[in-house]
mmCIF file of C-alpha atoms in Angstrom:
data_model
loop_
_atom_site.group_PDB
_atom_site.id
_atom_site.type_symbol
_atom_site.label_atom_id
_atom_site.label_comp_id
_atom_site.label_asym_id
_atom_site.label_seq_id
_atom_site.Cartn_x
_atom_site.Cartn_y
_atom_site.Cartn_z
ATOM 1 C CA MET H 1 105.449 85.791 102.307
ATOM 2 C CA THR H 2 101.766 85.621 101.322
ATOM 3 C CA VAL H 3 99.592 88.225 99.645
ATOM 4 C CA GLN H 4 97.664 88.696 102.890
ATOM 5 C CA SER H 5 100.833 89.367 104.864
ATOM 6 C CA VAL H 6 101.962 91.895 102.272
ATOM 7 C CA PHE H 7 98.835 93.975 102.776
ATOM 8 C CA ARG H 8 99.382 93.919 106.533
ATOM 9 C CA LEU H 9 102.704 95.662 106.037
ATOM 10 C CA GLY H 10 102.877 99.376 106.691
ATOM 11 C CA LEU H 11 102.848 101.807 103.804
ATOM 12 C CA HIS H 12 106.448 102.755 104.494
ATOM 13 C CA ASP H 13 107.597 99.130 104.093
ATOM 14 C CA LYS H 14 105.668 98.737 100.860
ATOM 15 C CA GLN H 15 107.073 102.011 99.558
ATOM 16 C CA PHE H 16 110.597 100.775 100.291
ATOM 17 C CA ALA H 17 109.880 97.471 98.501
ATOM 18 C CA TRP H 18 108.453 99.311 95.495
ATOM 19 C CA ASP H 19 111.419 101.690 95.253
ATOM 20 C CA ARG H 20 113.845 98.780 95.421
ATOM 21 C CA TRP H 21 112.020 96.839 92.711
ATOM 22 C CA ILE H 22 111.521 99.804 90.389
ATOM 23 C CA ALA H 23 115.296 100.378 90.416
ATOM 24 C CA GLY H 24 115.843 96.923 88.897
ATOM 25 C CA ARG H 25 115.655 95.880 85.259
ATOM 26 C CA LEU H 26 111.991 94.831 85.229
ATOM 27 C CA GLY H 27 110.928 97.796 87.326
ATOM 28 C CA HIS H 28 112.761 100.187 85.034
ATOM 29 C CA ARG H 29 110.881 98.693 82.083
ATOM 30 C CA ILE H 30 107.576 99.346 83.833
ATOM 31 C CA GLN H 31 108.519 102.900 84.830
ATOM 32 C CA THR H 32 109.693 103.791 81.323
ATOM 33 C CA GLU H 33 106.544 102.517 79.642
ATOM 34 C CA GLU H 34 104.202 104.110 82.161
ATOM 35 C CA ARG H 35 105.978 107.420 81.756
ATOM 36 C CA ARG H 36 105.392 107.159 78.011
ATOM 37 C CA LEU H 37 101.696 106.402 78.490
ATOM 38 C CA ALA H 38 101.319 109.226 81.009
ATOM 39 C CA ARG H 39 103.030 111.690 78.683
ATOM 40 C CA ARG H 40 100.683 110.666 75.874
ATOM 41 C CA GLU H 41 97.597 111.333 77.974
ATOM 42 C CA LEU H 42 98.788 114.388 79.898
ATOM 43 C CA LYS H 43 99.531 116.359 76.747
ATOM 44 C CA ARG H 44 95.819 116.059 75.877
ATOM 45 C CA LEU H 45 94.561 117.112 79.292
ATOM 46 C CA PHE H 46 94.539 120.589 80.755
ATOM 47 C CA GLY H 47 94.246 121.794 84.325
ATOM 48 C CA GLN H 48 95.813 123.923 87.020
ATOM 49 C CA VAL H 49 96.451 121.254 89.657
ATOM 50 C CA VAL H 50 97.886 117.795 88.959
ATOM 51 C CA LEU H 51 98.389 115.204 91.694
ATOM 52 C CA GLN H 52 100.111 111.824 91.596
ATOM 53 C CA VAL H 53 99.599 109.219 94.303
ATOM 54 C CA GLY H 54 102.086 106.369 94.425
ATOM 55 C CA GLY H 55 105.298 105.670 92.583
ATOM 56 C CA THR H 56 108.834 106.624 93.519
ATOM 57 C CA ALA H 57 109.770 110.059 94.832
ATOM 58 C CA GLY H 58 111.858 111.968 92.325
ATOM 59 C CA PHE H 59 110.495 110.010 89.363
ATOM 60 C CA PRO H 60 106.868 111.137 88.961
ATOM 61 C CA LEU H 61 104.821 110.231 85.915
ATOM 62 C CA ILE H 62 103.446 113.778 85.965
ATOM 63 C CA ALA H 63 106.831 115.365 85.230
ATOM 64 C CA SER H 64 105.784 116.032 81.623
ATOM 65 C CA SER H 65 102.584 117.855 82.613
ATOM 66 C CA LEU H 66 102.478 121.586 81.838
ATOM 67 C CA ALA H 67 100.192 122.294 84.801
ATOM 68 C CA PRO H 68 101.497 125.131 87.008
ATOM 69 C CA VAL H 69 100.796 123.233 90.237
ATOM 70 C CA LYS H 70 101.932 119.636 90.740
ATOM 71 C CA PHE H 71 102.176 117.432 93.827
ATOM 72 C CA HIS H 72 103.474 113.898 94.324
ATOM 73 C CA VAL H 73 102.197 111.884 97.295
ATOM 74 C CA VAL H 74 104.393 108.989 98.421
ATOM 75 C CA PHE H 75 104.308 106.838 101.539
ATOM 76 C CA GLY H 76 107.932 106.847 102.648
ATOM 77 C CA GLY H 77 111.303 105.896 101.240
ATOM 78 C CA ASP H 78 114.198 108.114 100.243
ATOM 79 C CA VAL H 79 113.391 111.498 98.734
ATOM 80 C CA PRO H 80 116.018 113.008 96.397
ATOM 81 C CA LYS H 81 117.283 116.499 97.083
ATOM 82 C CA ASN H 82 116.073 117.739 93.713
ATOM 83 C CA THR H 83 112.588 116.773 92.557
ATOM 84 C CA HIS H 84 110.300 117.738 89.695
ATOM 85 C CA CYS H 85 107.540 118.809 92.058
ATOM 86 C CA PRO H 86 106.827 119.011 95.810
ATOM 87 C CA VAL H 87 106.814 115.594 97.467
ATOM 88 C CA ILE H 88 104.329 114.911 100.269
ATOM 89 C CA LEU H 89 104.328 112.027 102.729
ATOM 90 C CA ALA H 90 100.741 110.987 103.394
ATOM 91 C CA GLU H 91 98.412 108.015 103.684
ATOM 92 C CA ASP H 92 96.961 106.639 100.483
ATOM 93 C CA ASN H 93 93.404 106.605 101.834
ATOM 94 C CA LEU H 94 93.561 110.030 103.529
ATOM 95 C CA LEU H 95 94.757 112.545 100.985
ATOM 96 C CA PRO H 96 95.383 115.982 102.552
ATOM 97 C CA PHE H 97 93.577 117.924 99.833
ATOM 98 C CA PRO H 98 90.170 119.655 99.806
ATOM 99 C CA ASN H 99 87.148 118.322 97.985
ATOM 100 C CA ASP H 100 87.031 119.094 94.260
ATOM 101 C CA SER H 101 90.499 120.667 94.209
ATOM 102 C CA VAL H 102 92.462 118.580 91.680
ATOM 103 C CA ASP H 103 92.109 118.692 87.900
ATOM 104 C CA ILE H 104 94.108 115.573 87.029
ATOM 105 C CA LEU H 105 94.928 112.726 89.405
ATOM 106 C CA VAL H 106 97.336 109.898 88.603
ATOM 107 C CA LEU H 107 97.228 106.665 90.618
ATOM 108 C CA GLN H 108 100.371 104.635 89.944
ATOM 109 C CA HIS H 109 99.577 101.096 91.139
ATOM 110 C CA SER H 110 97.997 102.485 94.298
ATOM 111 C CA LEU H 111 95.147 99.965 94.131
ATOM 112 C CA ASP H 112 97.601 97.126 93.587
ATOM 113 C CA ILE H 113 99.490 97.613 96.836
ATOM 114 C CA SER H 114 96.954 99.255 99.142
ATOM 115 C CA ALA H 115 95.267 97.325 101.951
ATOM 116 C CA HIS H 116 92.083 99.297 101.273
ATOM 117 C CA PRO H 117 91.783 99.934 97.506
ATOM 118 C CA HIS H 118 88.110 100.969 97.691
ATOM 119 C CA GLN H 119 88.977 103.867 99.983
ATOM 120 C CA VAL H 120 91.887 104.905 97.782
ATOM 121 C CA LEU H 121 89.516 105.225 94.845
ATOM 122 C CA ARG H 122 86.953 107.082 96.966
ATOM 123 C CA GLU H 123 89.635 109.570 97.988
ATOM 124 C CA ALA H 124 90.563 110.039 94.346
ATOM 125 C CA GLU H 125 86.939 110.824 93.516
ATOM 126 C CA ARG H 126 86.645 113.181 96.467
ATOM 127 C CA VAL H 127 89.590 115.400 95.578
ATOM 128 C CA LEU H 128 88.890 115.447 91.839
ATOM 129 C CA ARG H 129 86.848 118.376 90.629
ATOM 130 C CA PRO H 130 83.779 117.741 88.436
ATOM 131 C CA SER H 131 84.954 116.923 84.893
ATOM 132 C CA GLY H 132 88.423 116.195 86.296
ATOM 133 C CA ARG H 133 90.355 113.240 84.928
ATOM 134 C CA LEU H 134 91.729 110.155 86.632
ATOM 135 C CA LEU H 135 94.663 108.242 85.141
ATOM 136 C CA LEU H 136 95.028 104.863 86.802
ATOM 137 C CA PHE H 137 97.883 102.417 86.238
ATOM 138 C CA GLY H 138 97.531 98.791 87.245
ATOM 139 C CA PHE H 139 99.006 95.345 86.693
ATOM 140 C CA ASN H 140 96.997 93.136 84.359
ATOM 141 C CA PRO H 141 96.206 89.658 85.763
ATOM 142 C CA THR H 142 95.525 88.268 82.259
ATOM 143 C CA SER H 143 99.114 88.601 81.104
ATOM 144 C CA SER H 144 102.374 86.682 81.328
ATOM 145 C CA TRP H 145 103.126 88.829 84.370
ATOM 146 C CA GLY H 146 99.834 87.741 85.921
ATOM 147 C CA LEU H 147 100.842 84.127 85.339
ATOM 148 C CA ARG H 148 104.191 84.823 86.968
ATOM 149 C CA LYS H 149 102.334 86.157 90.000
ATOM 150 C CA LEU H 150 100.244 82.970 90.258
ATOM 151 C CA ILE H 151 103.339 80.788 90.475
ATOM 152 C CA SER H 152 105.215 83.109 92.837
ATOM 153 C CA THR H 153 106.714 81.584 95.963
ATOM 154 C CA PRO H 154 107.319 83.005 99.442
ATOM 155 C CA LEU H 155 110.893 83.645 98.303
ATOM 156 C CA SER H 156 109.780 85.793 95.367
ATOM 157 C CA SER H 157 110.367 89.520 95.606
ATOM 158 C CA LEU H 158 107.732 91.329 97.636
ATOM 159 C CA LEU H 159 106.570 93.519 94.771
ATOM 160 C CA PRO H 160 105.059 93.181 92.341
ATOM 161 C CA TRP H 161 104.535 89.419 92.608
ATOM 162 C CA HIS H 162 102.744 89.578 95.956
ATOM 163 C CA ALA H 163 100.711 92.661 95.056
ATOM 164 C CA ARG H 164 97.071 92.712 94.020
ATOM 165 C CA PHE H 165 96.580 92.394 90.246
ATOM 166 C CA MET H 166 93.121 93.861 89.573
ATOM 167 C CA SER H 167 91.532 93.448 86.168
ATOM 168 C CA ARG H 168 90.701 96.543 84.186
ATOM 169 C CA THR H 169 87.010 95.593 84.034
ATOM 170 C CA GLN H 170 86.817 95.284 87.827
ATOM 171 C CA VAL H 171 88.417 98.692 88.277
ATOM 172 C CA GLU H 172 86.021 100.170 85.716
ATOM 173 C CA ASP H 173 83.059 98.781 87.683
ATOM 174 C CA TRP H 174 84.378 100.398 90.860
ATOM 175 C CA CYS H 175 84.844 103.676 89.013
ATOM 176 C CA ARG H 176 81.280 103.721 87.700
ATOM 177 C CA LEU H 177 79.924 103.300 91.225
ATOM 178 C CA LEU H 178 81.746 106.519 92.124
ATOM 179 C CA ASN H 179 80.607 108.451 89.031
ATOM 180 C CA LEU H 180 84.042 108.092 87.470
ATOM 181 C CA VAL H 181 83.135 107.292 83.886
ATOM 182 C CA PRO H 182 85.791 105.286 81.984
ATOM 183 C CA GLU H 183 86.802 106.985 78.741
ATOM 184 C CA LEU H 184 89.587 104.810 77.372
ATOM 185 C CA SER H 185 92.170 102.222 78.317
ATOM 186 C CA ARG H 186 95.529 101.199 76.924
ATOM 187 C CA TYR H 187 97.708 98.147 77.451
ATOM 188 C CA ALA H 188 101.480 97.967 77.273
ATOM 189 C CA ILE H 189 104.489 95.691 77.878
ATOM 190 C CA TYR H 190 103.960 92.377 76.144
ATOM 191 C CA SER H 191 107.388 91.042 77.022
ATOM 192 C CA LEU H 192 107.893 88.159 79.411
ATOM 193 C CA PRO H 193 108.747 89.057 83.026
ATOM 194 C CA ILE H 194 112.410 88.238 82.574
ATOM 195 C CA GLY H 195 115.308 90.617 82.388
ATOM 196 C CA ARG H 196 117.138 89.487 79.264
ATOM 197 C CA GLY H 197 118.338 86.381 77.482
ATOM 198 C CA ARG H 198 117.599 84.103 74.543
ATOM 199 C CA VAL H 199 114.005 83.408 75.544
ATOM 200 C CA ARG H 200 113.095 87.071 75.477
ATOM 201 C CA LYS H 201 114.794 87.525 72.096
ATOM 202 C CA LEU H 202 112.741 84.662 70.658
ATOM 203 C CA PHE H 203 109.510 86.405 71.659
ATOM 204 C CA LYS H 204 110.546 89.839 70.373
ATOM 205 C CA ASN H 205 108.627 89.561 67.107
ATOM 206 C CA ILE H 206 105.473 88.330 68.840
ATOM 207 C CA GLU H 207 105.706 91.121 71.402
ATOM 208 C CA HIS H 208 105.947 93.701 68.643
ATOM 209 C CA LYS H 209 102.840 92.401 66.857
ATOM 210 C CA MET H 210 100.784 92.329 70.052
ATOM 211 C CA ALA H 211 101.908 95.852 70.955
ATOM 212 C CA LEU H 212 100.827 97.199 67.552
ATOM 213 C CA ARG H 213 97.350 95.752 68.063
ATOM 214 C CA GLU H 214 97.239 96.644 71.767
ATOM 215 C CA TRP H 215 95.855 93.261 72.726
ATOM 216 C CA PRO H 216 94.427 93.199 76.276
ATOM 217 C CA VAL H 217 97.202 90.930 77.533
ATOM 218 C CA GLY H 218 99.838 93.539 78.301
ATOM 219 C CA ALA H 219 101.509 93.492 81.708
ATOM 220 C CA ILE H 220 100.093 96.904 82.595
ATOM 221 C CA TYR H 221 97.124 99.028 81.649
ATOM 222 C CA CYS H 222 96.334 102.714 81.824
ATOM 223 C CA LEU H 223 92.713 103.628 82.459
ATOM 224 C CA ARG H 224 91.392 107.156 81.979
ATOM 225 C CA ALA H 225 88.125 108.170 83.619
ATOM 226 C CA LYS H 226 86.165 111.416 83.931
ATOM 227 C CA LYS H 227 84.412 112.553 87.075
ATOM 228 C CA GLU H 228 80.778 113.156 86.165
ATOM 229 C CA ARG H 229 79.287 115.288 88.873
ATOM 230 C CA ASP H 230 78.085 118.830 88.363
ATOM 231 C CA VAL H 231 76.656 119.476 91.815
ATOM 232 C CA TYR H 232 78.915 120.120 94.776
ATOM 233 C CA ILE H 233 78.188 117.548 97.450
ATOM 234 C CA THR H 234 79.430 118.211 100.934
ATOM 235 C CA GLY H 235 81.638 115.404 102.126
ATOM 236 C CA LYS H 236 84.469 114.840 104.503
ATOM 237 C CA GLN H 237 87.519 117.004 104.118
ATOM 238 C CA GLY H 238 91.078 115.795 104.041
ATOM 239 C CA PRO H 239 92.798 115.067 107.345
ATOM 240 C CA LEU H 240 94.013 118.669 107.476
ATOM 241 C CA GLY H 241 90.667 120.212 106.695
ATOM 242 C CA ARG H 242 90.599 122.674 103.813
ATOM 243 C CA LEU H 243 93.918 123.869 102.515
ATOM 244 C CA ALA H 244 94.064 127.640 102.441
ATOM 245 C CA SER H 245 95.313 127.667 98.859
ATOM 246 C CA VAL H 246 96.341 124.548 96.973
ATOM 247 C CA GLY H 247 99.701 125.151 95.347
ATOM 248 C CA LYS H 248 100.669 128.132 97.499
ATOM 249 C CA THR H 249 100.619 126.713 101.000
ATOM 250 C CA LEU H 250 100.183 123.432 102.776
ATOM 251 C CA LYS H 251 98.835 125.002 105.947
ATOM 252 C CA PRO H 252 95.243 124.176 106.920
ATOM 253 C CA ALA H 253 92.703 126.992 106.944
ATOM 254 C CA VAL H 254 90.753 125.390 109.795
ATOM 255 C CA GLY H 255 91.672 123.686 113.025
ATOM 256 C CA LEU H 256 93.103 120.213 112.923
ATOM 257 C CA ARG H 257 90.634 117.419 113.535
ATOM 258 C CA ARG H 258 93.208 114.685 113.893
ATOM 259 C CA LYS H 259 96.917 114.095 113.888
ATOM 260 C CA PRO H 260 98.288 115.481 110.618
ATOM 261 C CA ALA H 261 98.983 112.847 107.989
ATOM 262 C CA LEU H 262 100.837 115.238 105.711
ATOM 263 C CA ARG H 263 104.451 116.251 105.667
ATOM 264 C CA LEU H 264 106.059 118.261 102.899
ATOM 265 C CA VAL H 265 109.486 116.707 102.549
ATOM 266 C CA GLN H 266 110.793 118.336 99.396
ATOM 267 C CA LYS H 267 109.874 121.597 97.746
ATOM 268 C CA GLN H 268 110.285 122.196 94.063
ATOM 269 C CA ASP H 269 113.504 123.975 93.210
ATOM 270 C CA GLY H 270 113.227 127.624 92.333
#
């Protein structure tokens, strides 16, 4: 399987591949570290509405957020009966939220697996309110994991080795074009992309030293950006038009302009 063929897959297939990989040893390592990074940033940010796009249903990075309203957009897969927040099935480049309606938006590897990463980032900018924050997680091509991707074969697992590894600097350039001003970035996971064994134990000390210095060769990075736009600019609405009240209902306040791309599949308990 080639990178090009991966991006021709439907979102549901890629969601299934991601869920299967994240349940493994390497995927669990990624999820644990990204949850730690998200918790570190979210405790410093305040807002009423927090949205995550991407990741596995039932295991959102935004679980630690104290925001009263939280949503998690996924693209398919199995949804647990009990979730930390409402789970919505939608398209990554057509988020069913009004303009300027989200305070904090988390993209968990959405650019890495999307067939149209530019549009995903545009949608993120559209739904973020002015001064809202974007937290973006991506795979770092200049890492041992990036090297592993380069030598991947058609028999390698679909994700992450056939995903798009975008450099942090490239993503920052895209953000600036959309008035998303980068504020900080962090790297994590300096271990080799192997589950366990003697080789990994030999590199433990080196990994620890690199982690303390946060060298830009970690397997993943977390980029935080601020939306700098003080004037409301009329743009396209989400595929459901304006939501009557984000956090209280998912019904559109205007007539549908196209086939709905949203489906609430799990409400928050209570």
